[in-house]
Amino acid sequence: MRKYLCIYKSEVMSNMQYVLNIIISMITYIVLIFILFNLWNYIYQDENQIINGYTKNQMIWYVIITEIIWSATAGRKLCQKICDDVRGGNIAYAMNKPYSYISYILFSHLGETTIKSIVGTIIGMFLGILFLGEFPNISVQGVIIVIISSILAVIINTLLITSIGLFSFFIEDAHPIYWLYSKIILILGTMFPIEFFYGILGRVISFSPIYVTCYGPAKLFVDFSYKNAICILMAQIIYLFIAWAICYALYRKGVKKLNVNGG
Amino acid sequence: MKVIAVKNLNKRFKVKVKEKGLKGSLKSIFKPKIQVVEAVKDISFEVEEGEVIAFIGPNGAGKSTTIKMLTGILYPDEGSINVLEINPTKQRKKLAYEIGTVFGQKEQLWMHLTVYDNFKFFGAIYDISEKETEKRIEELIELFDLQNIINTPVRNLSLGQRIRCEIAASLIHRPKILFLDEPTIGLDPVVKESIRKLIKKMNKEYHTTVFLTSHDISDIEKLCKRVIIINNGRIVMDDSMSNLKYHYMDKKVIQVKLRNKVDFSNVKGIKVLKEKENNYQIEIDTKETDLTKILKLINPENIVDINISNIPLEEIISQIYRKE
């Protein structure tokens, strides 16, 4: 485990060189929150109106949390890195080191995510207080559980995106799959909570990765209950194992097909 | 003691083939053609502990594919590989603790970390204790003369300094075999020389077996006692450096400036390489004629200037490639 913590630490140290870049990259995040704030302000004509179980403030805080998780995960960059590693042959140089490539990717990506999450959380909380003037009604224990759930969400998301990246072993380019995944997450989980979708679609989403990667932590933040917390954390643990198993299976099958460019 | 044993190794790649033009592109979508390329064909060799061996060949000969199979990155189609009594295909991670790799064209160091932090990172990767890592870093600083750059971020190093650090980092776990894939590529002659000295020193001090590939013949000439030449996936020569030179030393090159012209056209064993006014560059095959005869033909009193040399090793190796 020491080696993986060292990978994590090295990535954090490396990313500290780019704090200013990370802050600048958050401009998109700020603009998006501002647009969504105005959109929900328009939809909710009355402060006390409830739509699908959410007040206006809960809705906006929901979007702030899901956006923090999604932008901190930086999935496109991760998918790009794995695709490049596989297609360009760089994976070969990670393979002859005594660590697991999947764990290496996970811990190094978490290192990158850490700084982004901290910056994103500070900006998100500031925007929330600025626009809404109040914090959701949540206890300190609740906040700790939300943080744990958010970390699990980022880990699961990282593993799922890693799986998509590993498809490069079998197809020329895994980006179209990532594009599809990111758009589904954006529409069905980041911008709208599951309760906004009825019938079969709602049920499918509640069993999909959307439930554990964005809906779960955000729902707990805006409407905390221990019953929900247990459900969401259990689902996240199950998904963590599933995502890990998918990554591992794809990697094991993929390396046997590896055809490193230039030999 | 044998540290590498390779027997009847084969590796094939499947490569997509596309006919030219738009029609070809469309055709390849519906009826893709796959061509099988035999990258490595039935090669066998052994390497003794402490050897510095050159594994050379032209581009696409199968060198890197072989190295990648030896380090467990690629899976062979047939044949057996034994590196330090480990099967790289089945126990890649175990083997990783025993070998070091430096690929001249790829960086393994973290660009934004200092050289020291990189060494600490590699220490942790190879499960070396903090105290032991510190001790080894001190050793490497001294051996590779890194005092002035140890706290510099890697991105600020020159190419030569970076390669020096790459080699040093690959030695932190004291590997028994070091695979060097073109370690001096892109370096200037002075830095190349210092890298060669380091490799020699490392081989002497740690008794590390070195498996080297390079297109730079000077690397091979100055470092290796044994050469394996691979071409089109097959081993075409496996011999000592001295034998290689000895077998081809029957050819000499004479550069001579004469007072009067001499006709070399009908002399057996002579090939005129260049001729300009009274200056000649000729190649002599000493198996067919000897130097005394040539000197008599030229007439010593006719000579203004003369230089007799062996064929450069580079030329010898090119000849071997061409024969194949």
XYZ file of C-alpha atoms in Angstrom:
587
model
C 0.000 0.000 0.000
C 2.947 2.329 0.688
C 3.807 2.466 -3.005
C 0.273 3.504 -3.938
C 0.224 6.206 -1.286
C 3.540 7.368 -2.707
C 2.005 7.499 -6.214
C -0.885 9.517 -4.737
C 1.499 11.851 -2.891
C 3.699 12.357 -5.962
C 0.663 13.274 -8.060
C -0.558 15.734 -5.401
C 2.936 17.315 -5.295
C 3.035 17.442 -9.088
C -0.403 19.083 -9.272
C 0.553 21.712 -6.722
C 2.537 23.292 -9.558
C -0.779 23.949 -11.302
C -3.061 25.378 -8.605
C -3.487 28.586 -10.602
C -4.375 26.600 -13.751
C -6.944 24.612 -11.740
C -8.494 27.822 -10.407
C -8.691 29.242 -13.941
C -10.222 25.989 -15.253
C -12.970 26.437 -12.636
C -14.295 29.445 -14.579
C -16.394 27.039 -16.705
C -17.750 25.571 -13.493
C -18.688 29.035 -12.161
C -20.420 29.962 -15.444
C -22.353 26.685 -15.475
C -23.534 27.124 -11.876
C -24.604 30.691 -12.689
C -26.632 29.487 -15.707
C -28.278 26.675 -13.718
C -28.988 29.068 -10.831
C -30.884 31.359 -13.218
C -32.652 28.431 -14.883
C -33.937 27.020 -11.584
C -34.820 30.541 -10.397
C -37.006 30.851 -13.488
C -38.600 27.420 -13.062
C -39.258 27.918 -9.339
C -41.525 30.957 -9.291
C -42.180 30.645 -5.587
C -39.482 30.183 -2.878
C -41.590 27.525 -1.154
C -42.554 25.638 -4.294
C -41.555 21.981 -4.276
C -40.864 20.133 -7.536
C -40.484 16.359 -7.315
C -39.587 16.682 -3.615
C -36.967 19.451 -4.022
C -37.145 23.098 -2.977
C -35.308 25.656 -5.116
C -32.399 25.857 -2.672
C -32.097 22.057 -2.492
C -32.143 21.872 -6.277
C -29.334 24.416 -6.663
C -27.211 22.840 -3.920
C -27.769 19.462 -5.624
C -26.353 20.818 -8.875
C -23.405 22.460 -7.062
C -22.413 19.137 -5.426
C -22.817 17.000 -8.560
C -20.822 19.534 -10.582
C -18.011 19.542 -7.975
C -17.778 15.731 -8.214
C -17.972 15.668 -12.010
C -15.478 18.459 -12.678
C -13.042 17.131 -10.043
C -13.090 13.695 -11.673
C -11.821 15.191 -14.964
C -12.967 12.084 -16.810
C -12.097 13.186 -20.330
C -8.444 13.702 -19.393
C -8.321 10.329 -17.635
C -9.895 8.501 -20.585
C -7.516 10.302 -22.966
C -4.501 9.289 -20.849
C -5.455 5.595 -20.822
C -6.252 5.590 -24.555
C -2.865 7.221 -25.255
C -1.100 4.771 -22.927
C -2.612 1.800 -24.731
C -2.370 3.071 -28.309
C 0.999 4.797 -27.964
C 2.608 1.910 -26.089
C 3.312 3.866 -22.888
C 1.448 1.221 -20.957
C 4.483 -1.006 -21.533
C 6.600 1.194 -19.289
C 4.092 1.046 -16.472
C 3.797 -2.710 -16.891
C 7.412 -3.448 -16.059
C 7.149 -1.750 -12.675
C 6.109 -3.788 -9.646
C 2.637 -2.330 -9.265
C -0.805 -2.928 -10.656
C -1.581 -0.622 -13.583
C -5.199 -0.205 -12.450
C -4.143 0.823 -8.922
C -1.478 3.096 -10.382
C -4.083 4.864 -12.538
C -6.545 5.046 -9.637
C -4.141 6.499 -7.081
C -2.436 8.841 -9.505
C -5.839 10.118 -10.660
C -7.020 10.534 -7.080
C -3.903 12.630 -6.491
C -4.949 14.855 -9.370
C -8.534 14.936 -8.141
C -7.599 15.996 -4.598
C -6.465 19.516 -5.433
C -9.341 19.983 -7.893
C -11.865 18.785 -5.301
C -10.533 21.163 -2.660
C -10.560 24.141 -5.031
C -13.972 23.087 -6.440
C -15.506 22.668 -2.965
C -14.285 26.103 -1.805
C -15.634 27.783 -4.952
C -18.880 25.756 -4.860
C -19.590 26.545 -1.208
C -18.818 30.219 -1.817
C -21.205 30.338 -4.828
C -23.927 28.494 -2.900
C -23.789 30.902 0.042
C -23.537 33.874 -2.344
C -26.559 32.893 -4.453
C -28.754 31.273 -1.815
C -27.596 32.893 1.404
C -27.913 29.674 3.411
C -26.394 26.243 3.888
C -28.588 23.104 3.736
C -29.809 21.777 7.074
C -27.188 19.103 7.746
C -25.283 18.007 10.876
C -21.482 17.637 11.161
C -21.863 13.824 11.055
C -23.955 14.272 7.938
C -21.218 16.354 6.292
C -18.621 13.669 7.138
C -20.846 10.991 5.542
C -21.333 13.194 2.463
C -17.542 13.587 2.166
C -17.065 9.788 2.430
C -19.813 9.207 -0.125
C -18.284 11.830 -2.467
C -14.848 10.174 -2.259
C -16.445 6.808 -3.065
C -18.299 8.457 -5.966
C -15.029 9.808 -7.391
C -13.316 6.400 -6.983
C -16.176 4.545 -8.707
C -16.310 7.141 -11.470
C -12.530 6.872 -11.939
C -12.748 3.074 -12.213
C -15.661 3.204 -14.658
C -13.844 5.727 -16.858
C -10.695 3.579 -16.603
C -12.757 0.633 -17.898
C -13.917 2.765 -20.820
C -10.295 3.794 -21.516
C -9.220 0.135 -21.405
C -11.553 -0.568 -24.324
C -8.731 0.902 -26.426
C -7.183 -2.555 -26.224
C -10.049 -3.867 -28.357
C -11.225 -0.921 -30.457
C -9.258 1.860 -32.113
C -10.721 4.693 -30.052
C -12.676 4.562 -26.787
C -13.635 8.244 -26.843
C -17.119 7.732 -28.374
C -18.000 5.437 -25.451
C -16.742 8.045 -22.998
C -18.698 10.774 -24.792
C -21.891 8.730 -24.434
C -21.167 7.973 -20.755
C -20.432 11.608 -19.888
C -23.564 12.924 -21.605
C -25.783 10.347 -19.891
C -24.263 11.262 -16.507
C -24.635 14.976 -17.257
C -28.311 14.847 -18.180
C -29.605 11.997 -16.066
C -27.606 12.614 -12.900
C -25.758 15.912 -12.716
C -28.431 18.378 -13.815
C -31.530 16.551 -12.610
C -31.981 14.236 -9.618
C -33.398 10.733 -10.195
C -36.831 11.809 -8.869
C -37.294 13.865 -12.047
C -37.507 10.708 -14.131
C -40.612 8.536 -13.952
C -41.466 4.956 -14.753
C -38.941 2.523 -16.142
C -36.344 5.228 -16.812
C -36.366 6.310 -13.162
C -36.003 2.697 -12.003
C -33.176 2.014 -14.466
C -31.305 5.142 -13.311
C -31.679 4.170 -9.651
C -29.784 0.935 -10.396
C -27.258 2.581 -12.709
C -23.847 4.126 -11.852
C -25.592 7.534 -11.840
C -27.091 6.646 -8.445
C -23.670 6.091 -6.867
C -21.466 8.540 -8.780
C -23.488 11.765 -8.546
C -27.029 11.415 -7.216
C -26.056 9.702 -3.928
C -23.693 12.246 -2.313
C -25.672 15.242 -3.600
C -28.975 13.845 -2.344
C -27.432 13.237 1.087
C -26.140 16.806 1.187
C -29.498 18.411 0.406
C -31.773 15.976 2.217
C -29.790 13.948 4.732
C -31.218 10.878 6.435
C -29.379 7.905 7.943
C -31.685 5.507 6.070
C -30.690 7.073 2.741
C -27.043 7.222 3.796
C -26.944 3.453 4.499
C -28.648 2.691 1.162
C -26.310 4.930 -0.825
C -23.100 3.794 0.919
C -24.058 0.107 0.495
C -24.773 0.652 -3.197
C -21.448 2.473 -3.564
C -19.515 -0.394 -1.955
C -21.217 -2.926 -4.261
C -20.484 -0.719 -7.279
C -16.881 -0.277 -6.169
C -16.326 -4.047 -6.375
C -18.189 -4.318 -9.670
C -16.193 -1.440 -11.239
C -12.911 -2.899 -9.948
C -13.772 -6.357 -11.329
C -14.664 -4.892 -14.756
C -11.374 -2.952 -14.879
C -9.350 -5.955 -13.824
C -11.046 -8.295 -16.332
C -10.624 -5.825 -19.212
C -6.991 -5.212 -18.309
C -6.139 -8.924 -18.049
C -7.757 -9.680 -21.375
C -6.353 -6.538 -22.976
C -2.664 -6.953 -22.132
C -2.624 -10.279 -23.925
C -3.666 -8.420 -27.063
C -1.147 -5.648 -26.541
C 0.624 -4.686 -29.718
C 3.106 -2.015 -28.721
C 3.825 0.435 -31.528
C 7.384 0.268 -32.770
C 7.855 -3.238 -31.392
C 25.575 -18.511 -14.281
C 22.976 -17.933 -16.979
C 20.659 -15.023 -16.289
C 18.724 -15.082 -19.561
C 17.793 -18.185 -21.539
C 15.612 -17.856 -24.622
C 14.596 -20.849 -26.692
C 12.765 -20.948 -30.047
C 10.992 -17.663 -29.405
C 8.327 -16.548 -31.876
C 6.101 -13.501 -31.947
C 3.556 -12.552 -34.571
C 1.515 -9.371 -34.874
C -1.711 -8.890 -36.730
C -1.618 -5.711 -38.784
C -4.533 -4.157 -40.667
C -3.798 -3.669 -44.353
C -5.646 -1.052 -46.352
C -5.698 -0.553 -50.095
C -4.837 2.941 -51.247
C -7.346 5.734 -51.759
C -10.911 6.362 -50.635
C -12.126 3.131 -52.235
C -9.579 1.212 -50.198
C -10.683 2.981 -47.019
C -14.337 2.103 -47.648
C -13.450 -1.471 -48.503
C -11.470 -1.840 -45.299
C -14.563 -0.910 -43.250
C -16.628 -3.792 -44.645
C -13.887 -6.279 -45.495
C -10.892 -5.527 -43.318
C -7.744 -7.329 -44.424
C -5.426 -8.570 -41.712
C -1.817 -9.386 -42.401
C 0.268 -11.432 -40.008
C 3.744 -10.022 -39.466
C 6.347 -12.325 -37.990
C 8.268 -9.946 -35.741
C 10.464 -12.582 -34.093
C 11.215 -15.937 -35.712
C 12.558 -18.835 -33.752
C 15.330 -17.062 -31.849
C 17.414 -18.702 -29.135
C 20.257 -17.297 -27.043
C 21.663 -17.214 -23.532
C 23.263 -14.450 -21.479
C 25.727 -14.970 -18.645
C 25.705 -12.994 -15.409
C 27.721 -9.751 -15.592
C 27.851 -9.680 -19.411
C 27.391 -6.440 -21.323
C 25.681 -7.600 -24.472
C 24.638 -5.642 -27.543
C 21.400 -6.658 -29.194
C 21.355 -4.797 -32.471
C 19.636 -4.710 -35.814
C 18.072 -2.312 -38.303
C 14.697 -0.670 -37.623
C 11.876 -3.207 -37.481
C 14.291 -6.111 -36.978
C 12.572 -7.334 -33.789
C 14.893 -5.881 -31.098
C 12.307 -4.011 -29.050
C 9.774 -6.824 -29.419
C 12.344 -9.228 -27.987
C 13.167 -6.870 -25.080
C 9.466 -6.459 -24.353
C 9.022 -10.220 -24.257
C 12.060 -10.573 -21.978
C 10.576 -8.027 -19.564
C 7.116 -9.600 -19.648
C 5.362 -6.774 -21.489
C 4.536 -8.818 -24.579
C 3.404 -12.418 -24.628
C 5.334 -14.728 -26.973
C 3.371 -16.929 -29.366
C 5.794 -19.834 -29.045
C 9.014 -20.646 -27.279
C 10.301 -20.276 -23.746
C 11.915 -17.399 -21.844
C 13.706 -17.691 -18.568
C 15.046 -14.533 -16.938
C 16.727 -15.084 -13.568
C 14.790 -18.350 -13.232
C 11.547 -16.401 -13.666
C 9.046 -16.785 -16.483
C 8.335 -13.146 -17.467
C 4.951 -14.004 -18.955
C 3.625 -15.562 -15.792
C 5.499 -13.621 -13.089
C 5.950 -10.147 -14.502
C 5.643 -8.385 -11.149
C 8.172 -10.681 -9.479
C 10.579 -10.094 -12.348
C 10.095 -6.314 -12.113
C 11.884 -6.339 -8.722
C 14.939 -7.977 -10.312
C 15.345 -5.981 -13.507
C 15.710 -2.335 -14.486
C 14.700 -0.749 -17.778
C 15.666 2.483 -19.483
C 14.017 3.387 -22.753
C 15.881 6.337 -24.258
C 12.804 7.642 -26.028
C 10.417 7.433 -23.077
C 10.576 9.142 -19.743
C 9.798 7.278 -16.568
C 10.660 10.120 -14.189
C 7.973 12.516 -12.925
C 8.689 15.759 -14.743
C 7.423 18.115 -12.044
C 9.209 16.454 -9.147
C 12.842 16.957 -8.214
C 15.399 14.237 -8.922
C 15.497 13.468 -5.176
C 11.688 13.089 -4.936
C 11.787 10.837 -8.006
C 14.378 8.594 -6.381
C 12.282 8.459 -3.194
C 9.280 7.538 -5.355
C 11.151 4.679 -7.038
C 12.377 3.493 -3.619
C 8.761 3.224 -2.451
C 7.657 1.520 -5.688
C 10.252 -1.208 -5.140
C 9.337 -1.601 -1.432
C 12.695 -0.338 -0.164
C 12.635 1.095 3.379
C 13.019 4.868 3.834
C 16.411 4.470 5.503
C 17.753 2.146 2.821
C 16.395 4.411 0.061
C 18.284 7.373 1.580
C 21.477 5.303 1.657
C 21.082 4.238 -1.962
C 20.291 7.778 -3.091
C 23.570 8.937 -1.535
C 25.406 6.157 -3.397
C 23.775 7.052 -6.698
C 24.482 10.768 -6.249
C 28.153 9.926 -5.892
C 28.306 7.320 -8.664
C 26.427 9.451 -11.195
C 27.754 12.810 -10.007
C 24.319 14.272 -9.329
C 25.176 16.681 -6.471
C 24.319 19.795 -8.476
C 21.005 18.611 -9.885
C 19.551 16.447 -7.126
C 17.070 19.136 -6.027
C 16.199 20.334 -9.535
C 12.788 19.458 -11.028
C 13.268 16.953 -13.869
C 11.565 19.265 -16.379
C 14.448 21.735 -15.940
C 17.185 19.182 -16.729
C 18.994 18.905 -20.057
C 18.473 15.686 -22.050
C 21.873 14.346 -20.985
C 21.205 15.073 -17.309
C 17.782 13.469 -17.584
C 19.146 10.258 -19.123
C 21.753 10.128 -16.350
C 18.946 10.402 -13.799
C 16.809 7.835 -15.679
C 19.636 5.298 -15.459
C 20.295 6.158 -11.798
C 16.578 5.790 -10.951
C 16.465 2.399 -12.646
C 19.265 1.237 -10.351
C 17.673 2.211 -7.022
C 16.469 -1.377 -6.437
C 19.851 -2.800 -7.527
C 18.559 -4.816 -10.466
C 20.485 -7.878 -11.558
C 19.816 -7.111 -15.235
C 19.486 -3.702 -16.829
C 17.734 -3.422 -20.193
C 18.865 -0.293 -22.020
C 16.921 0.512 -25.172
C 18.860 3.186 -27.065
C 20.023 5.051 -23.964
C 22.170 7.544 -25.882
C 19.667 8.526 -28.562
C 19.681 12.260 -29.246
C 22.674 12.999 -27.018
C 25.765 14.952 -28.026
C 29.122 13.078 -28.253
C 30.416 14.354 -24.899
C 27.288 13.321 -22.987
C 27.204 9.994 -24.872
C 30.721 9.304 -23.674
C 29.837 10.099 -20.066
C 26.767 7.815 -20.235
C 28.970 5.011 -21.598
C 31.427 5.517 -18.738
C 28.556 5.293 -16.262
C 27.279 2.060 -17.774
C 30.790 0.589 -17.574
C 31.206 1.762 -13.994
C 27.838 0.367 -12.993
C 28.637 -2.984 -14.586
C 31.943 -3.058 -12.719
C 30.706 -1.822 -9.320
C 27.383 -3.694 -9.103
C 28.194 -6.546 -11.521
C 24.926 -5.744 -13.297
C 24.235 -7.632 -16.511
C 23.546 -5.093 -19.256
C 21.359 -5.862 -22.267
C 21.810 -2.980 -24.674
C 20.183 -2.006 -27.925
C 21.545 0.941 -29.852
C 21.946 2.225 -33.371
C 25.113 3.989 -32.260
C 27.962 1.640 -33.137
C 30.327 3.485 -30.786
C 28.095 2.488 -27.852
C 28.471 -1.136 -28.856
C 32.173 -0.956 -29.669
C 33.043 0.730 -26.395
C 30.744 -1.170 -24.047
C 30.034 -4.670 -25.268
C 32.118 -7.803 -25.470
C 29.394 -9.764 -27.242
C 27.049 -8.824 -30.072
C 23.817 -10.418 -31.200
C 22.612 -9.143 -34.550
C 18.971 -9.601 -35.401
C 17.412 -8.921 -38.779
C 13.932 -9.693 -40.091
C 13.157 -11.338 -36.772
C 16.025 -13.855 -36.945
C 19.391 -13.895 -35.225
C 21.955 -13.554 -37.982
C 25.029 -13.377 -35.802
C 25.861 -14.116 -32.166
C 29.563 -13.656 -31.549
C 32.137 -11.837 -29.471
C 33.070 -8.303 -30.491
C 36.688 -9.389 -31.090
C 35.574 -12.217 -33.408
C 33.291 -9.880 -35.277
C 36.151 -7.485 -35.886
C 38.657 -10.266 -36.646
C 36.483 -11.881 -39.346
C 36.029 -8.621 -41.119
C 39.553 -7.362 -40.631
C 40.587 -8.995 -43.904
C 39.390 -5.834 -45.554
C 41.411 -2.616 -45.406
C 40.762 0.829 -46.746
C 43.660 2.762 -48.279
C 43.450 6.489 -48.892
C 46.385 7.540 -51.014
C 47.581 10.669 -52.810
C 49.916 9.885 -55.726
C 52.242 11.874 -57.965
C 51.205 9.940 -61.082
C 48.036 8.020 -61.901
C 47.893 4.244 -61.395
C 45.468 1.842 -63.069
C 43.823 -0.381 -60.439
C 41.031 -1.639 -62.719
C 42.378 -5.100 -63.494
C 43.891 -5.910 -60.120
C 42.220 -8.779 -58.254
C 41.105 -8.025 -54.666
C 40.915 -4.270 -55.149
C 37.797 -2.126 -55.311
C 38.151 1.566 -56.079
C 35.737 3.397 -53.804
C 36.612 6.973 -54.846
C 38.880 8.512 -57.443
C 39.574 12.213 -57.919
C 42.615 13.378 -59.899
C 45.519 11.556 -58.230
C 43.642 10.814 -54.982
C 42.267 7.333 -54.487
C 40.232 5.545 -51.865
C 40.502 1.798 -52.390
C 39.266 -1.245 -50.528
C 41.620 -4.250 -50.368
C 40.466 -7.781 -49.720
C 43.553 -9.292 -48.067
C 42.256 -12.808 -48.704
C 42.772 -12.234 -52.433
C 45.771 -9.975 -52.467
C 48.205 -8.643 -49.889
C 49.276 -5.141 -49.026
C 52.876 -5.604 -50.223
C 51.648 -6.296 -53.749
C 49.520 -3.187 -53.706
C 52.348 -1.026 -52.387
C 54.634 -2.390 -55.086
C 51.988 -1.585 -57.691
C 51.681 1.957 -56.439
C 55.458 2.308 -56.118
C 56.506 3.920 -52.786
C 58.323 6.748 -54.590
C 55.025 7.703 -56.259
C 53.272 8.227 -52.883
C 52.677 11.774 -51.570
C 50.482 10.726 -48.639
C 48.918 7.458 -47.467
C 46.529 6.239 -44.792
C 45.694 2.549 -44.221
C 42.764 1.732 -41.954
C 40.362 -1.033 -41.040
C 36.804 -0.939 -42.289
C 34.734 0.975 -39.676
C 32.615 -1.283 -37.465
C 29.571 0.605 -38.663
C 30.335 -0.517 -42.236
C 30.896 -4.112 -41.099
C 27.524 -4.203 -39.374
C 25.784 -2.587 -42.350
C 27.304 -5.283 -44.557
C 25.889 -7.974 -42.270
C 22.446 -6.303 -42.391
C 22.623 -6.079 -46.194
C 23.631 -9.721 -46.612
C 20.430 -10.678 -44.846
